[in-house]
Short mmCIF file of C-alpha atoms and ligand atoms in Angstrom, two decimals:
data_model
loop_
_atom_site.label_atom_id
_atom_site.label_comp_id
_atom_site.label_asym_id
_atom_site.label_seq_id
_atom_site.Cartn_x
_atom_site.Cartn_y
_atom_site.Cartn_z
CA SER A 1 -89.93 -39.44 -22.17
CA GLU A 2 -87.22 -37.82 -21.22
CA VAL A 3 -84.18 -39.47 -21.47
CA THR A 4 -81.89 -38.35 -24.03
CA PRO A 5 -81.33 -40.48 -27.06
CA VAL A 6 -78.34 -41.50 -26.99
CA PHE A 7 -78.00 -41.61 -31.47
CA THR A 8 -80.83 -39.91 -33.24
CA MET A 9 -82.20 -39.21 -36.99
CA THR A 10 -84.29 -36.42 -37.89
CA ASP A 11 -85.46 -35.92 -41.63
CA VAL A 12 -83.07 -38.10 -42.85
CA ASP A 13 -82.88 -38.40 -47.31
CA VAL A 14 -81.27 -40.50 -48.79
CA SER A 15 -81.06 -40.50 -52.37
CA PHE A 16 -78.91 -42.76 -55.46
CA GLY A 17 -79.20 -40.73 -58.66
CA GLY A 18 -83.02 -40.24 -59.34
CA ILE A 19 -84.23 -43.76 -56.86
CA VAL A 20 -85.49 -42.37 -53.39
CA ALA A 21 -84.29 -44.66 -50.13
CA LEU A 22 -84.78 -42.66 -47.41
CA SER A 23 -87.93 -40.58 -47.10
CA ASN A 24 -87.86 -38.16 -43.68
CA VAL A 25 -86.97 -40.80 -41.67
CA SER A 26 -86.54 -39.51 -38.19
CA LEU A 27 -85.50 -42.22 -35.10
CA ASP A 28 -84.26 -42.43 -31.60
CA VAL A 29 -82.06 -45.16 -30.38
CA ARG A 30 -83.05 -45.08 -26.87
CA PRO A 31 -80.52 -45.90 -23.41
CA GLY A 32 -80.24 -49.32 -22.81
CA GLU A 33 -82.24 -51.34 -25.71
CA VAL A 34 -82.14 -52.96 -28.58
CA LEU A 35 -84.20 -51.12 -31.11
CA GLY A 36 -84.32 -54.01 -34.34
CA VAL A 37 -85.53 -51.72 -37.84
CA ILE A 38 -87.09 -54.11 -40.79
CA GLY A 39 -88.49 -54.59 -44.03
CA PRO A 40 -89.06 -55.41 -46.97
CA ASN A 41 -86.14 -56.04 -49.67
CA GLY A 42 -85.26 -52.66 -51.08
CA ALA A 43 -87.22 -51.00 -47.87
CA GLY A 44 -84.28 -48.64 -47.56
CA LYS A 45 -82.12 -50.79 -44.83
CA THR A 46 -78.60 -50.75 -45.94
CA THR A 47 -79.40 -47.35 -46.63
CA LEU A 48 -80.11 -46.48 -42.83
CA PHE A 49 -77.36 -48.42 -41.52
CA ASN A 50 -74.75 -46.91 -43.58
CA VAL A 51 -76.52 -43.66 -42.18
CA ALA A 52 -75.46 -45.21 -39.36
CA CYS A 53 -72.34 -45.56 -40.31
CA GLY A 54 -71.28 -42.91 -42.74
CA LEU A 55 -70.69 -44.48 -45.14
CA VAL A 56 -73.67 -42.85 -47.44
CA HIS A 57 -74.17 -38.86 -45.44
CA PRO A 58 -77.98 -37.62 -46.15
CA ARG A 59 -78.74 -35.12 -48.62
CA SER A 60 -81.02 -33.66 -46.00
CA GLY A 61 -81.49 -34.70 -42.45
CA THR A 62 -79.20 -34.17 -39.14
CA LEU A 63 -77.47 -37.02 -36.95
CA GLY A 64 -76.77 -37.04 -33.28
CA ARG A 65 -75.16 -38.69 -30.84
CA HIS A 66 -76.71 -37.58 -26.87
CA GLY A 67 -77.72 -35.14 -28.28
CA THR A 68 -75.24 -33.66 -29.98
CA PRO A 69 -75.53 -33.25 -33.33
CA LEU A 70 -73.02 -35.02 -35.90
CA THR A 71 -72.04 -33.06 -38.38
CA LYS A 72 -70.61 -35.56 -41.31
CA LEU A 73 -70.19 -38.57 -40.30
CA ARG A 74 -67.53 -40.85 -41.43
CA PRO A 75 -66.61 -44.44 -40.65
CA HIS A 76 -63.28 -43.30 -39.39
CA ASP A 77 -64.85 -40.98 -36.12
CA LEU A 78 -66.77 -44.29 -34.92
CA PRO A 79 -64.56 -44.93 -31.82
CA ARG A 80 -63.90 -41.95 -30.34
CA LEU A 81 -68.15 -41.00 -30.52
CA GLY A 82 -68.16 -45.28 -28.50
CA MET A 83 -70.17 -46.64 -31.48
CA SER A 84 -68.56 -49.90 -33.97
CA ARG A 85 -70.66 -52.08 -36.46
CA THR A 86 -70.28 -55.49 -37.76
CA LEU A 87 -70.44 -55.68 -41.27
CA GLN A 88 -72.47 -57.89 -43.61
CA GLY A 89 -69.53 -59.99 -45.22
CA LEU A 90 -67.48 -60.29 -42.22
CA GLY A 91 -64.70 -57.74 -43.68
CA LEU A 92 -61.86 -59.96 -41.30
CA PHE A 93 -58.73 -60.82 -42.45
CA ASP A 94 -58.32 -63.75 -43.52
CA ARG A 95 -54.18 -64.28 -43.09
CA MET A 96 -54.70 -63.41 -40.11
CA THR A 97 -54.89 -64.74 -36.32
CA VAL A 98 -58.99 -64.92 -35.07
CA LEU A 99 -57.16 -63.31 -31.98
CA ASP A 100 -54.99 -60.77 -34.72
CA ASN A 101 -58.61 -59.43 -36.54
CA VAL A 102 -60.15 -58.70 -32.77
CA MET A 103 -57.01 -56.54 -31.88
CA ILE A 104 -57.95 -54.44 -34.94
CA GLY A 105 -61.62 -53.75 -32.88
CA ALA A 106 -59.52 -52.51 -30.64
CA ASP A 107 -59.39 -48.23 -30.47
CA ARG A 108 -55.55 -48.39 -29.63
CA THR A 109 -54.60 -51.21 -32.14
CA ALA A 110 -52.36 -48.50 -34.55
CA ARG A 111 -50.19 -48.41 -31.59
CA THR A 112 -49.98 -51.85 -31.35
CA GLY A 113 -47.88 -54.17 -33.34
CA ILE A 114 -50.52 -55.02 -35.83
CA LEU A 115 -51.01 -51.84 -37.80
CA ALA A 116 -47.35 -50.53 -36.38
CA GLY A 117 -46.05 -53.75 -37.97
CA LEU A 118 -47.80 -51.83 -41.38
CA LEU A 119 -47.89 -48.82 -41.12
CA GLY A 120 -43.99 -49.59 -40.41
CA LEU A 121 -44.92 -46.94 -36.51
CA PRO A 122 -42.89 -47.83 -33.72
CA SER A 123 -45.64 -49.89 -31.73
CA SER A 124 -46.03 -49.64 -27.37
CA ALA A 125 -45.20 -53.75 -26.02
CA ALA A 126 -47.93 -52.64 -22.96
CA ASP A 127 -50.30 -51.48 -25.03
CA ASP A 128 -50.48 -54.61 -27.49
CA ASP A 129 -50.08 -56.24 -23.57
CA ALA A 130 -53.44 -54.75 -23.05
CA VAL A 131 -54.99 -55.24 -26.15
CA ARG A 132 -54.46 -58.31 -26.62
CA SER A 133 -56.19 -59.22 -22.81
CA THR A 134 -59.06 -56.90 -23.89
CA ALA A 135 -60.00 -59.00 -27.40
CA LEU A 136 -59.10 -62.58 -25.03
CA ALA A 137 -61.37 -61.59 -23.13
CA THR A 138 -64.73 -60.69 -25.08
CA LEU A 139 -63.29 -64.25 -27.24
CA LYS A 140 -64.17 -65.38 -23.69
CA GLN A 141 -66.73 -63.67 -23.44
CA LEU A 142 -68.65 -64.91 -26.65
CA ARG A 143 -67.32 -69.06 -26.09
CA ILE A 144 -64.83 -68.43 -28.81
CA ASP A 145 -61.26 -68.51 -27.49
CA ALA A 146 -60.65 -71.80 -27.96
CA TYR A 147 -60.00 -70.52 -31.81
CA ALA A 148 -57.81 -67.44 -30.79
CA HIS A 149 -55.00 -68.75 -32.90
CA ARG A 150 -56.51 -70.45 -36.50
CA LEU A 151 -57.00 -68.89 -39.18
CA PRO A 152 -61.19 -67.79 -39.93
CA PRO A 153 -61.38 -69.41 -43.82
CA SER A 154 -60.50 -72.67 -41.46
CA LEU A 155 -64.12 -72.55 -38.89
CA PRO A 156 -67.07 -72.20 -39.94
CA TYR A 157 -69.66 -69.60 -40.58
CA ALA A 158 -71.32 -68.30 -37.65
CA VAL A 159 -67.99 -69.01 -35.41
CA ARG A 160 -66.57 -66.42 -38.04
CA LYS A 161 -69.57 -64.36 -37.34
CA ARG A 162 -68.67 -63.93 -33.16
CA VAL A 163 -65.34 -62.95 -34.52
CA ALA A 164 -66.41 -60.74 -35.80
CA LEU A 165 -68.77 -59.25 -32.93
CA ALA A 166 -66.18 -59.39 -31.00
CA ARG A 167 -64.14 -57.39 -32.94
CA ALA A 168 -66.71 -54.41 -32.84
CA LEU A 169 -66.61 -55.72 -29.20
CA VAL A 170 -63.30 -55.13 -28.73
CA SER A 171 -63.91 -51.23 -27.83
CA GLU A 172 -66.45 -51.51 -25.07
CA PRO A 173 -68.77 -49.30 -27.70
CA SER A 174 -71.72 -48.13 -25.98
CA LEU A 175 -73.69 -48.14 -29.65
CA LEU A 176 -73.52 -51.00 -31.46
CA LEU A 177 -74.46 -51.30 -35.08
CA LEU A 178 -75.83 -54.23 -36.30
CA ASP A 179 -75.68 -55.25 -40.31
CA GLU A 180 -78.18 -58.54 -40.92
CA PRO A 181 -76.79 -60.67 -37.37
CA ALA A 182 -78.37 -63.34 -38.78
CA SER A 183 -78.38 -64.02 -41.80
CA GLY A 184 -76.38 -67.70 -42.48
CA LEU A 185 -78.03 -68.79 -38.64
CA SER A 186 -79.58 -71.76 -38.26
CA SER A 187 -81.83 -71.73 -36.07
CA ASP A 188 -80.53 -72.87 -33.04
CA GLU A 189 -77.32 -70.61 -33.12
CA MET A 190 -80.18 -68.28 -33.84
CA ASP A 191 -81.91 -68.99 -30.95
CA GLU A 192 -78.19 -68.29 -29.34
CA LEU A 193 -77.85 -64.87 -31.28
CA ALA A 194 -80.89 -63.55 -29.90
CA ARG A 195 -80.08 -64.66 -25.84
CA GLU A 196 -75.87 -63.02 -26.46
CA ILE A 197 -77.55 -60.06 -28.60
CA ARG A 198 -79.84 -59.44 -24.94
CA ALA A 199 -76.41 -59.59 -22.79
CA LEU A 200 -75.45 -57.32 -24.64
CA ALA A 201 -77.41 -55.10 -24.17
CA GLU A 202 -76.77 -54.83 -20.45
CA LYS A 203 -73.36 -52.88 -21.34
CA THR A 204 -74.46 -51.16 -24.74
CA SER A 205 -77.35 -49.82 -26.99
CA VAL A 206 -77.78 -51.39 -29.89
CA MET A 207 -79.22 -51.11 -33.75
CA LEU A 208 -79.72 -53.52 -35.87
CA VAL A 209 -81.19 -54.38 -39.07
CA GLU A 210 -82.12 -57.60 -40.50
CA HIS A 211 -84.45 -58.50 -42.18
CA HIS A 212 -85.86 -61.97 -40.01
CA MET A 213 -88.41 -61.11 -37.48
CA ASP A 214 -88.41 -63.57 -35.90
CA LEU A 215 -85.24 -62.73 -34.26
CA VAL A 216 -86.36 -59.14 -33.69
CA MET A 217 -89.79 -59.83 -32.78
CA SER A 218 -87.84 -62.15 -29.49
CA VAL A 219 -84.53 -59.46 -29.50
CA CYS A 220 -85.71 -55.62 -29.94
CA ASP A 221 -87.07 -54.14 -26.94
CA ARG A 222 -89.12 -51.18 -30.31
CA ILE A 223 -88.48 -51.45 -33.44
CA PHE A 224 -89.22 -49.58 -36.71
CA VAL A 225 -90.15 -50.62 -39.94
CA LEU A 226 -89.45 -48.97 -43.13
CA ASP A 227 -91.19 -49.22 -46.68
CA PHE A 228 -90.21 -48.05 -49.48
CA GLY A 229 -87.24 -45.20 -48.00
CA LYS A 230 -90.24 -43.52 -45.30
CA VAL A 231 -90.83 -44.99 -41.91
CA ILE A 232 -94.60 -46.40 -41.31
CA ALA A 233 -94.91 -47.66 -38.51
CA HIS A 234 -92.38 -47.67 -34.65
CA GLY A 235 -93.31 -48.93 -31.89
CA THR A 236 -92.77 -52.84 -28.97
CA PRO A 237 -92.42 -55.82 -30.95
CA ALA A 238 -96.66 -56.27 -29.35
CA GLU A 239 -97.67 -53.00 -31.92
CA ILE A 240 -95.90 -53.80 -35.46
CA ARG A 241 -97.13 -57.30 -35.07
CA GLU A 242 -100.66 -55.65 -34.97
CA ASP A 243 -100.33 -52.96 -36.84
CA PRO A 244 -102.56 -52.75 -40.34
CA ALA A 245 -99.78 -50.58 -42.40
CA VAL A 246 -97.43 -53.12 -41.08
CA LEU A 247 -99.51 -56.00 -42.50
CA ALA A 248 -99.89 -55.07 -45.65
CA ALA A 249 -96.23 -53.58 -46.03
CA TYR A 250 -95.39 -57.51 -45.81
CA LEU A 251 -98.38 -59.08 -47.75
CA GLY A 252 -98.59 -56.87 -50.94
CA ASN A 253 -94.65 -57.73 -51.13
CA GLU A 254 -95.10 -61.88 -51.33
P1 ATP B 1 -82.44 -55.55 -48.84
O1 ATP B 1 -82.99 -56.37 -47.55
O2 ATP B 1 -83.15 -55.63 -50.49
O3 ATP B 1 -81.58 -55.18 -49.15
P2 ATP B 1 -82.95 -52.18 -47.52
O4 ATP B 1 -84.07 -52.39 -47.72
O5 ATP B 1 -81.71 -53.01 -46.86
O6 ATP B 1 -83.04 -54.00 -49.37
P3 ATP B 1 -81.61 -50.32 -49.86
O7 ATP B 1 -80.28 -52.02 -49.98
O8 ATP B 1 -80.90 -49.64 -48.85
O9 ATP B 1 -83.15 -51.66 -48.93
O10 ATP B 1 -81.84 -49.54 -50.90
C1 ATP B 1 -82.66 -48.79 -50.22
C2 ATP B 1 -83.34 -48.70 -51.89
O11 ATP B 1 -81.82 -47.68 -53.09
C3 ATP B 1 -83.66 -49.63 -53.70
O12 ATP B 1 -84.65 -49.38 -54.38
C4 ATP B 1 -82.04 -49.75 -54.20
O13 ATP B 1 -81.72 -50.36 -55.27
C5 ATP B 1 -81.55 -48.19 -53.94
N1 ATP B 1 -80.21 -48.60 -53.39
C6 ATP B 1 -79.63 -48.57 -52.95
N2 ATP B 1 -78.22 -48.45 -52.37
C7 ATP B 1 -78.20 -47.90 -54.17
C8 ATP B 1 -76.63 -47.61 -55.13
N3 ATP B 1 -75.55 -48.11 -54.42
N4 ATP B 1 -77.12 -46.96 -56.11
C9 ATP B 1 -78.42 -46.87 -56.69
N5 ATP B 1 -79.42 -47.48 -56.04
C10 ATP B 1 -78.96 -47.73 -54.15
#
């Protein structure tokens, strides 16, 4: 189709010492879609995610955003590019309230009280109020506003995960990168997450890296499958489910 992808990787190679983690990987995220990346253990999923958020730099290959090449993507470029991510380790600050944790995700946070205080900068009360109300709205959207003034360690894991998601959403990204969103969730919580991700896709494109097959199959428009650092298949969930190379890769790893 002629639609310009919101994000591309083209012929990306990554190796760590002698270990090839990604080999000639190309992938595109289309506007408004939920794209899943799956693969057996060690296939390269985490490396691919880290390339997409600027934590790992490919030895060769290119990244693109809305058809424009990205040179030397760095994590701090993401807000400017309308991108945000969640982390496997959540990365919440234990001694800050849920609300402050979420406000950190706002692009303008450097001018608000929290970081301004840390950095010794003058803060603007007007910016602070605007960020606070956006953060509260995001907490409400994810139905965790009741926890706004709690500290993360006092909350169940599933709630902390939603706080991390809220922090990624508060900047209103047009591309959201989710790293193993299903890990550690019960099957009920996973069903809820699936509905949530579909709802998010009304406003943002999503790329998720995940090894929980049921979630990927139920939530993604398209799926890329990695094995030993290579894309071995891509297509709709129905196509992927029947792809002989995918079945072989998973059986070979059981
Ligand atoms: P899992 O599902 O087990 O998390 P994965 O699909 O995310 O695996 P990666 O973590 O991306 O796979 O790893 C791909 C390959 O690169 C593996 O062989 C791994 O051992 C290797 N690798 C990843 N990161 C590093 C690193 N920092 N140094 C050396 N080797 C690495």
